[in-house]
Short mmCIF file of C-alpha atoms in Angstrom, two decimals:
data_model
loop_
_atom_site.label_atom_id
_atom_site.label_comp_id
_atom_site.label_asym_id
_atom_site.label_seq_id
_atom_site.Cartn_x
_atom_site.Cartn_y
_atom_site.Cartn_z
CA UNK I 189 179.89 100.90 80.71
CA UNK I 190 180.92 99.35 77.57
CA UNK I 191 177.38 97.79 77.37
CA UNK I 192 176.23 101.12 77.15
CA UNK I 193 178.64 102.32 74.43
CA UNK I 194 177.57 99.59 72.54
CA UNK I 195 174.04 100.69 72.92
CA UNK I 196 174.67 104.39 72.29
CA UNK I 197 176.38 103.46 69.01
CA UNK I 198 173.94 100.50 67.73
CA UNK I 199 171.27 103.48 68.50
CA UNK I 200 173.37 106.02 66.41
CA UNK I 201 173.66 103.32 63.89
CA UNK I 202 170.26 102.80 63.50
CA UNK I 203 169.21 106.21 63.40
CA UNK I 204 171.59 106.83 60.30
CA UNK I 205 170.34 104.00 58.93
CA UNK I 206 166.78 105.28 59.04
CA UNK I 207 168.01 108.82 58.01
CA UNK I 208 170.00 107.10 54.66
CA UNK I 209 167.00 105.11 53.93
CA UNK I 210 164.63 108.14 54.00
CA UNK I 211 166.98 109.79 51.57
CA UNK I 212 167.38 106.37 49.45
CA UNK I 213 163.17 106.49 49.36
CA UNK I 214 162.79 110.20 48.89
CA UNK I 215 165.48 111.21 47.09
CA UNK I 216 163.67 112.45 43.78
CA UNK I 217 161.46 114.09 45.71
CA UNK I 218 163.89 116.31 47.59
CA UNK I 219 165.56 117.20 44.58
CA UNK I 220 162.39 118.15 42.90
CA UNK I 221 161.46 120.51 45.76
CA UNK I 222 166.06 121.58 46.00
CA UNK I 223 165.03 122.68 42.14
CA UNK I 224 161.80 123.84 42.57
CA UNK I 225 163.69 126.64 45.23
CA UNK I 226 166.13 127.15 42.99
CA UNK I 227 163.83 128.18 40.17
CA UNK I 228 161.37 130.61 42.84
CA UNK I 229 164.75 132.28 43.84
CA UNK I 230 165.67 132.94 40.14
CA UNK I 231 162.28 134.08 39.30
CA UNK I 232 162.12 136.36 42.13
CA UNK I 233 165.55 137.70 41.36
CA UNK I 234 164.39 138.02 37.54
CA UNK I 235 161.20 139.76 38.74
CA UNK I 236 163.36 142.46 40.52
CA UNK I 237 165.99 142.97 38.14
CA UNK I 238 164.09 142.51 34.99
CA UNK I 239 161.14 144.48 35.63
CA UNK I 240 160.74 146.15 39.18
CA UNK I 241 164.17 148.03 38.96
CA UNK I 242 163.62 149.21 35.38
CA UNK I 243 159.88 149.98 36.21
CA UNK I 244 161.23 152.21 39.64
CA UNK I 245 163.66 153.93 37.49
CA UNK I 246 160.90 154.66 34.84
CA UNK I 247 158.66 156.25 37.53
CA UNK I 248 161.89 158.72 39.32
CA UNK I 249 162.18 160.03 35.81
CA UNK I 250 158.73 160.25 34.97
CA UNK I 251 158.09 161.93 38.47
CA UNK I 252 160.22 164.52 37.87
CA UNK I 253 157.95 167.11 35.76
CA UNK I 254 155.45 167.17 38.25
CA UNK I 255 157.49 167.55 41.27
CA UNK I 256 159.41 170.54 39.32
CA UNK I 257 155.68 172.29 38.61
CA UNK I 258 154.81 171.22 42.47
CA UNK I 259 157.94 172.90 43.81
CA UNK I 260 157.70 175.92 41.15
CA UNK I 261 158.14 179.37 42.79
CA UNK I 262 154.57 180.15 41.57
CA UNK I 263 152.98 176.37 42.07
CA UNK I 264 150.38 174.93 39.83
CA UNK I 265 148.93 172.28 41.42
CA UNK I 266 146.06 171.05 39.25
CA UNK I 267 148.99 171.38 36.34
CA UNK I 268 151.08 168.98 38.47
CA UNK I 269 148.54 166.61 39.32
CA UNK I 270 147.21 166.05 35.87
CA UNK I 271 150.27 166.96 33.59
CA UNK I 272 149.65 167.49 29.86
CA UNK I 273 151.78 166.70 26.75
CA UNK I 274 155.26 168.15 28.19
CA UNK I 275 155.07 166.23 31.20
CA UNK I 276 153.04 163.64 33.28
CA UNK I 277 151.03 164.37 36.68
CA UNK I 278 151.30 162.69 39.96
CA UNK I 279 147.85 160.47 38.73
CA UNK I 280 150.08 159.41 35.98
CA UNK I 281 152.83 158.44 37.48
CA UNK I 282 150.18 156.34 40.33
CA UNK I 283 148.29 154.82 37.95
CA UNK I 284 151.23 153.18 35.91
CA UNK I 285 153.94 152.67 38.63
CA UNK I 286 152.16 152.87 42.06
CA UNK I 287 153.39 150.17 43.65
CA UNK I 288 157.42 151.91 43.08
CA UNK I 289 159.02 154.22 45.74
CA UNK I 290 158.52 157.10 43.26
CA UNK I 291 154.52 156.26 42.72
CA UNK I 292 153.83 155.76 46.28
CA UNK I 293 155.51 159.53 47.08
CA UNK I 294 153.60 160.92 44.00
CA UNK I 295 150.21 159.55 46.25
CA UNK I 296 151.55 162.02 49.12
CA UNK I 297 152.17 164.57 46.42
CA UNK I 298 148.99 164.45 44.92
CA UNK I 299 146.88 164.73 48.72
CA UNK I 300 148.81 167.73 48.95
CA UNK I 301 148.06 169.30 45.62
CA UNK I 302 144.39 168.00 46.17
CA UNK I 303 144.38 169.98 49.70
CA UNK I 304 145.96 173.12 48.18
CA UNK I 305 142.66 172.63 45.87
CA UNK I 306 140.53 172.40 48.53
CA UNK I 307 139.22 168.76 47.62
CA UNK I 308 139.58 167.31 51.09
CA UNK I 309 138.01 163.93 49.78
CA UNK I 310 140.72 163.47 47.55
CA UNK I 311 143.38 164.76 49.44
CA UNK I 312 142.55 162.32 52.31
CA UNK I 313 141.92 159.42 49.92
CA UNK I 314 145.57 160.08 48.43
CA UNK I 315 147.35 161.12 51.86
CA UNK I 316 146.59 158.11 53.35
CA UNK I 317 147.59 155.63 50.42
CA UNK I 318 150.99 156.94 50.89
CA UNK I 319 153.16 153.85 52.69
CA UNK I 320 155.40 155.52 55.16
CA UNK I 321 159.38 155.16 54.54
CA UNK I 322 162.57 153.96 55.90
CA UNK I 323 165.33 156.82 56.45
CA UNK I 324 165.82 160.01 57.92
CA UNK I 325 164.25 161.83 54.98
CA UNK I 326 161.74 159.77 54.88
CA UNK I 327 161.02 160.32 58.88
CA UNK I 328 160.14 164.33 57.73
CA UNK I 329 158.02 162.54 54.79
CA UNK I 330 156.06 159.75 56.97
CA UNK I 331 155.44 162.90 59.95
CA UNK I 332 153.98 165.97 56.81
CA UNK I 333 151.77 162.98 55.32
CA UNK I 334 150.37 162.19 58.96
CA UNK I 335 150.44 165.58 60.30
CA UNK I 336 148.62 167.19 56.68
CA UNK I 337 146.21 163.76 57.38
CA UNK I 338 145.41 165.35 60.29
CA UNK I 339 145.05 169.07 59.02
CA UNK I 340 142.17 167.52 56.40
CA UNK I 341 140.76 165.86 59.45
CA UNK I 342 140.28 169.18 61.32
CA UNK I 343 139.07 170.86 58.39
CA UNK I 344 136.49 168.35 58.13
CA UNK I 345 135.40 168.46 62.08
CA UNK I 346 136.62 164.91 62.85
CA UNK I 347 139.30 166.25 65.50
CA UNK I 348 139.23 163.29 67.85
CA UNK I 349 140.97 161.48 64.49
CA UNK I 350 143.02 164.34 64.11
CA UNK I 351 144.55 164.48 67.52
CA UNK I 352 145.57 160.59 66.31
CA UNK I 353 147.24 161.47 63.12
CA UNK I 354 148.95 164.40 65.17
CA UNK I 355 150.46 161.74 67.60
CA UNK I 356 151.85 159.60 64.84
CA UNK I 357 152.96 163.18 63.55
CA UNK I 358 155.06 163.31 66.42
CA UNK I 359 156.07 159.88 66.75
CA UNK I 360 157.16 159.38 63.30
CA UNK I 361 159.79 162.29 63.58
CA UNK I 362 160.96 163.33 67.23
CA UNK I 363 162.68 166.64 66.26
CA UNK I 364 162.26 170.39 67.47
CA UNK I 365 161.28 171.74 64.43
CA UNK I 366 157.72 169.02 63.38
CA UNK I 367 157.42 167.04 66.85
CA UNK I 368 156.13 170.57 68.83
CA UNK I 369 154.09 172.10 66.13
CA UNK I 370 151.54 168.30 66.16
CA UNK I 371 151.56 168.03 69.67
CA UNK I 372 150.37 172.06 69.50
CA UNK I 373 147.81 171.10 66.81
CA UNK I 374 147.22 168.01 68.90
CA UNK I 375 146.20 170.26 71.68
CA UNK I 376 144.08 173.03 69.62
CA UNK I 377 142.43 170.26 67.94
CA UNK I 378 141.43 168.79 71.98
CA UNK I 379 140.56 172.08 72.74
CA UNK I 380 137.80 172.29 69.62
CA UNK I 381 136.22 168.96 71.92
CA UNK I 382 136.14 170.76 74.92
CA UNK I 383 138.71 168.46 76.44
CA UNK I 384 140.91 170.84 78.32
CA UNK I 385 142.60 168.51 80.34
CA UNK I 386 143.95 166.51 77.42
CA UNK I 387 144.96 170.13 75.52
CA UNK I 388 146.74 170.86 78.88
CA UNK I 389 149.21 167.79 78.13
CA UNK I 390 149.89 168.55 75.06
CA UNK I 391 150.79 171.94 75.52
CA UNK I 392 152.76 170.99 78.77
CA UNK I 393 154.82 168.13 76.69
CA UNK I 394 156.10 170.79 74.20
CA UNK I 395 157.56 172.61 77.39
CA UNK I 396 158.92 169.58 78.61
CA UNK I 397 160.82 168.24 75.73
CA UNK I 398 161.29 170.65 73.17
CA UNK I 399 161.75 174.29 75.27
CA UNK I 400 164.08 175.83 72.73
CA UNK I 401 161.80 175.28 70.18
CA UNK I 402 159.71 177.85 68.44
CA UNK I 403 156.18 176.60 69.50
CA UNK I 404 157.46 176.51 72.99
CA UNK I 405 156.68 180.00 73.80
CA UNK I 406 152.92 179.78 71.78
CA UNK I 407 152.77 176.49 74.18
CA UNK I 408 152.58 178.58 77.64
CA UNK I 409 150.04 181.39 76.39
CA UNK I 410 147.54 178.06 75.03
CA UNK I 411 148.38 176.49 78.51
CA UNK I 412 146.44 179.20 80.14
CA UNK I 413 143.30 179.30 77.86
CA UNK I 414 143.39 175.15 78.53
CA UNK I 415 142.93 175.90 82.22
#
């Protein structure tokens, strides 16, 4: 027994020993790389509170004329998405701060005013640049960018990818109000294929989980035309 005590701790004892002399041997070098992590964490703190703060505050206020002429009583769309002298347009505000919270909602912005233009290139080229968000708000924003997605899809005859855009519709915000209205567009848009079958699920699912909602009642009359 002691034999092996003396073992265990002549073991220990070497493997400090081994563990000091890598140390004693690399020492410089592990300070080099201590500093070297030191100086990425500063610059990366720098980087967000020397120019990626200031440049997201920038963009909210720049952002602001164009979502007022967006959300206008009497919209002008192509003024919004453009601007002039008074105030900057969604492009703007993408082309200089994109990568900010504020540019990447002005790309959903500007699908929509493109849509409300009737350029469905454009408006699917900007909808789906839009990153989706974290956040209950930003649950309504992430299911309206997929769900419009998948309104230019249907207007452009591709409805097998606009039943797909539906579904992430639905996924992205399970509420009464959004979730039943894609899964019905998710079943008109089978229903344009032919695929009655698949319609017939749709329809049945807004019965199923959301029967109090307003699309509920529109669900059972489309049930029958899916049979």
């Amino acid at each position: 027994m002691a034999n092996k005590q003396v073992a265990e701790q002549e073991a220990l004892g070497e493997a400090m020993s081994k563990t000091e002399l890598f140390f004693e041997n690399n020492g410089r070098k592990l300070s080099y790389i201590f500093v070297g992590l030191l100086l990425v964490a500063a610059v990366i703190y720098g980087y967000r509170a020397l120019i990626m703060q200031p440049r997201a505050e920038r963009a909210a206020e720049m952002i602001a004329g164009a979502q007022h002429r967006f959300e206008a009583q009497t919209p002008d769309y192509a003024l919004a998405l453009n601007g002039d002298a008074e105030a900057p347009g969604f492009l703007e505000v993408i082309d200089q701060y994109g990568s900010t919270p504020a540019g990447n909602l002005a790309k959903h912005y500007a699908g929509i005013c493109y849509l409300h233009m009737g350029d469905l290139e454009n408006a699917a080229k900007y909808l789906a640049q839009f990153s989706t968000v974290d956040g209950v708000p930003g649950a309504m924003v992430n299911a309206q960018n997929y769900g419009l997605q998948g309104d230019v899809a249907v207007e452009q005859g591709n409805y097998s990818k606009a039943v797909g855009l539906y579904e992430k519709a639905v996924a992205a915000a399970d509420n009464n109000l959004t979730a039943p209205m894609y899964l019905r567009k998710a079943g008109l848009a089978e229903l344009a294929q032919g695929n009655k079958a698949a319609a017939q699920k749709f329809f049945e699912q807004i019965l199923a989980d959301y029967p109090a909602s307003m699309d509920a009642r529109e669900a059972e009359k489309l049930i029958g035309s899916a049979k």
